[in-house]
Coordinates of C-alpha atoms in Angstrom, one line a residue:
X1 CA 135.8 87.9 68.9
X2 CA 131.9 87.5 68.5
X3 CA 130.7 85.9 71.9
X4 CA 126.7 85.8 70.7
X5 CA 125.4 82.3 71.9
X6 CA 123.6 80.8 69.2
X7 CA 121.5 77.7 68.9
X8 CA 121.4 75.3 66.3
X9 CA 118.8 72.5 65.6
X10 CA 119.2 69.7 62.8
X11 CA 118.1 66.4 63.1
X12 CA 120.8 65.6 60.2
X13 CA 124.1 65.1 62.7
X14 CA 126.4 66.1 59.6
X15 CA 124.7 69.3 58.9
X16 CA 124.6 70.1 62.4
X17 CA 128.4 69.4 63.1
X18 CA 129.6 71.1 60.3
X19 CA 127.2 74.5 61.1
X20 CA 128.1 74.1 64.8
X21 CA 132.0 74.0 63.9
X22 CA 131.8 76.7 61.4
X23 CA 130.0 78.9 63.7
X24 CA 132.6 78.3 66.6
X25 CA 135.6 79.2 64.2
X26 CA 133.4 82.5 63.6
X27 CA 133.5 83.1 67.3
X28 CA 130.2 82.2 68.2
X29 CA 129.1 80.0 71.4
X30 CA 127.1 77.1 69.7
X31 CA 124.5 75.1 71.5
X32 CA 123.5 72.2 69.2
X33 CA 120.5 70.5 69.1
X34 CA 119.5 67.2 66.9
X35 CA 115.5 67.7 67.4
X36 CA 112.8 70.4 67.8
X37 CA 112.3 69.3 71.4
X38 CA 116.1 68.7 72.1
X39 CA 116.1 72.7 70.6
X40 CA 113.0 74.0 73.1
X41 CA 115.1 72.3 76.2
X42 CA 118.3 73.7 75.5
X43 CA 117.2 76.9 74.1
X44 CA 115.2 77.2 77.8
X45 CA 118.3 76.4 79.7
X46 CA 121.0 78.4 77.5
X47 CA 119.1 81.2 76.6
X48 CA 120.5 81.8 73.5
X49 CA 120.7 85.4 71.6
X50 CA 119.1 83.4 68.7
X51 CA 118.0 79.9 67.1
X52 CA 118.9 78.8 63.9
X53 CA 116.5 75.7 63.2
X54 CA 116.0 73.3 60.3
X55 CA 112.1 73.6 59.6
X56 CA 111.6 69.8 58.9
X57 CA 112.6 67.9 62.0
X58 CA 110.9 64.6 63.1
X59 CA 108.3 65.0 66.2
X60 CA 108.4 68.7 66.9
X61 CA 109.5 70.6 63.4
X62 CA 111.1 73.7 63.4
X63 CA 108.4 76.4 63.3
X64 CA 106.6 74.6 66.4
X65 CA 109.9 74.5 68.1
X66 CA 110.8 78.2 67.5
X67 CA 106.8 79.2 68.6
X68 CA 107.8 77.4 71.8
X69 CA 111.1 79.3 72.2
X70 CA 109.5 82.5 71.7
X71 CA 106.7 81.9 74.1
X72 CA 108.8 80.0 76.8
X73 CA 112.1 82.2 76.3
X74 CA 111.4 85.3 74.3
X75 CA 114.2 83.8 71.8
X76 CA 114.0 85.0 68.1
X77 CA 114.6 82.1 65.3
X78 CA 115.5 82.0 61.5
X79 CA 115.3 78.8 59.6
X80 CA 117.0 76.5 57.0
X81 CA 114.7 74.9 54.4
X82 CA 114.8 72.7 51.6
X83 CA 113.7 74.5 48.2
X84 CA 110.1 72.5 48.3
X85 CA 109.5 74.3 51.7
X86 CA 107.9 77.8 50.3
X87 CA 104.4 76.9 52.4
X88 CA 106.6 76.1 55.3
X89 CA 108.7 79.1 55.0
X90 CA 105.7 81.3 54.3
X91 CA 104.1 80.1 57.6
X92 CA 107.1 80.6 59.3
X93 CA 107.5 84.3 58.5
X94 CA 103.9 84.7 59.6
X95 CA 105.2 83.3 62.9
X96 CA 107.4 85.8 63.2
X97 CA 110.8 84.1 61.7
X98 CA 113.5 86.8 61.4
X99 CA 114.8 85.1 58.2
X100 CA 115.8 81.7 56.5
X101 CA 118.4 80.1 54.3
X102 CA 118.0 77.3 51.8
X103 CA 120.2 74.3 52.3
X104 CA 122.9 73.4 51.5
X105 CA 124.0 76.3 53.6
X106 CA 127.4 77.7 53.7
X107 CA 128.9 79.1 56.8
X108 CA 129.8 82.2 54.8
X109 CA 126.2 82.6 53.9
X110 CA 124.7 81.6 57.1
X111 CA 126.9 84.4 59.2
X112 CA 125.5 87.4 57.6
X113 CA 121.9 86.3 57.9
X114 CA 122.7 85.7 61.8
X115 CA 124.3 89.0 62.3
X116 CA 121.3 90.4 60.5
X117 CA 118.8 88.5 62.4
X118 CA 120.6 89.6 65.5
X119 CA 120.6 93.1 64.6
X120 CA 116.7 92.9 63.6
X121 CA 115.9 91.4 66.9
X122 CA 117.8 94.0 69.2
X123 CA 115.8 96.6 67.1
X124 CA 112.6 95.0 68.1
X125 CA 113.4 94.8 71.5
X126 CA 114.3 98.3 71.7
X127 CA 111.0 98.8 70.0
X128 CA 108.9 96.8 72.3
X129 CA 110.6 98.4 75.4
X130 CA 109.9 102.1 74.1
X131 CA 106.4 101.0 73.7
X132 CA 106.0 99.5 76.6
X133 CA 107.6 102.9 78.6
X134 CA 105.3 104.8 76.4
X135 CA 102.0 102.9 77.9
X136 CA 103.3 103.2 81.3
X137 CA 103.9 107.0 80.8
X138 CA 100.2 107.3 79.3
X139 CA 98.8 105.3 82.2
X140 CA 101.0 107.0 85.0
X141 CA 99.5 110.3 83.3
X142 CA 96.0 109.3 83.2
X143 CA 96.1 108.0 86.8
X144 CA 97.7 111.0 88.0
X145 CA 95.0 113.6 86.2
X146 CA 92.2 111.4 88.1
X147 CA 93.8 112.1 91.2
X148 CA 94.2 115.9 90.5
X149 CA 90.5 115.9 89.8
X150 CA 89.6 114.1 92.9
X151 CA 91.4 116.7 94.7
X152 CA 90.0 119.9 92.7
X153 CA 86.5 118.6 93.0
X154 CA 87.1 118.1 97.0
X155 CA 88.8 121.1 97.7
X156 CA 87.7 123.6 94.9
X157 CA 90.8 124.5 93.6
X158 CA 92.4 124.6 90.4
X159 CA 94.2 122.3 88.7
X160 CA 97.5 123.6 89.2
X161 CA 97.1 124.1 92.9
X162 CA 95.8 120.6 93.1
X163 CA 98.9 119.3 91.0
X164 CA 101.1 121.5 93.3
X165 CA 99.6 120.0 96.6
X166 CA 99.8 116.5 95.4
X167 CA 103.7 117.1 94.1
X168 CA 104.7 118.7 97.4
X169 CA 103.2 116.0 99.6
X170 CA 104.5 113.2 97.4
X171 CA 108.1 115.0 98.0
X172 CA 107.7 115.2 101.9
X173 CA 107.0 111.6 101.7
X174 CA 109.8 110.4 99.7
X175 CA 107.0 109.0 97.6
X176 CA 106.8 109.0 93.3
X177 CA 103.9 111.3 92.6
X178 CA 102.4 108.0 90.7
X179 CA 102.2 106.1 93.5
X180 CA 100.1 108.9 95.8
X181 CA 98.0 109.5 92.9
X182 CA 97.1 105.5 92.9
X183 CA 96.7 105.7 96.5
X184 CA 94.5 109.0 95.9
X185 CA 92.5 107.0 93.4
X186 CA 91.5 103.9 95.9
X187 CA 90.1 106.1 98.7
X188 CA 87.6 108.7 97.0
X189 CA 84.9 108.8 99.7
X190 CA 84.5 112.2 102.1
X191 CA 86.4 111.1 104.9
X192 CA 89.4 109.7 103.1
X193 CA 92.5 110.0 105.3
X194 CA 95.1 110.5 102.8
X195 CA 93.3 113.4 100.7
X196 CA 92.9 115.2 104.0
X197 CA 96.8 114.7 104.9
X198 CA 97.9 115.9 101.6
X199 CA 95.5 119.1 102.3
X200 CA 96.9 119.6 106.0
X201 CA 100.4 119.8 104.9
X202 CA 100.0 122.6 102.6

């Protein structure tokens, strides 16, 4: 059974009830909200996997609610819209919406859209994570390179010897190489205690 948690927001009580019950029958856990403000509040509390938001709601509209859900709780959204809302839909897409459906919405149309949005959301998260990991690796390599350069200049050794000295010391202290490199780059004076300990450990 599908146990994804879906936030549904619509100010029309009948539409909200029909969609909520239909999704529950399909195996989803549903959090229902009758306004944009309520959607943001309940979304932050419940942390759903996806939000399905009516674009036009009194007070905070669906686009603003989606913006707040994304900013405050990292929740992606798809929209329910009328035929006359093309300009709003364009705005929603630019804001990062993962899809939209034109009312009246049939539950059998909504479910595939939700599944597609969930898959797209998961794919985007994997990409963001990979990008973050790559950035961390690049930054780490840069810091290690700087530390190796400091060691080479101080003791007039090759880059390989400098690297081996840092790595050996890191292992002996049971620290990560990047942590030793960061500590070294904070101590670049001639009387640096750390760099002398690294040299003495060889």
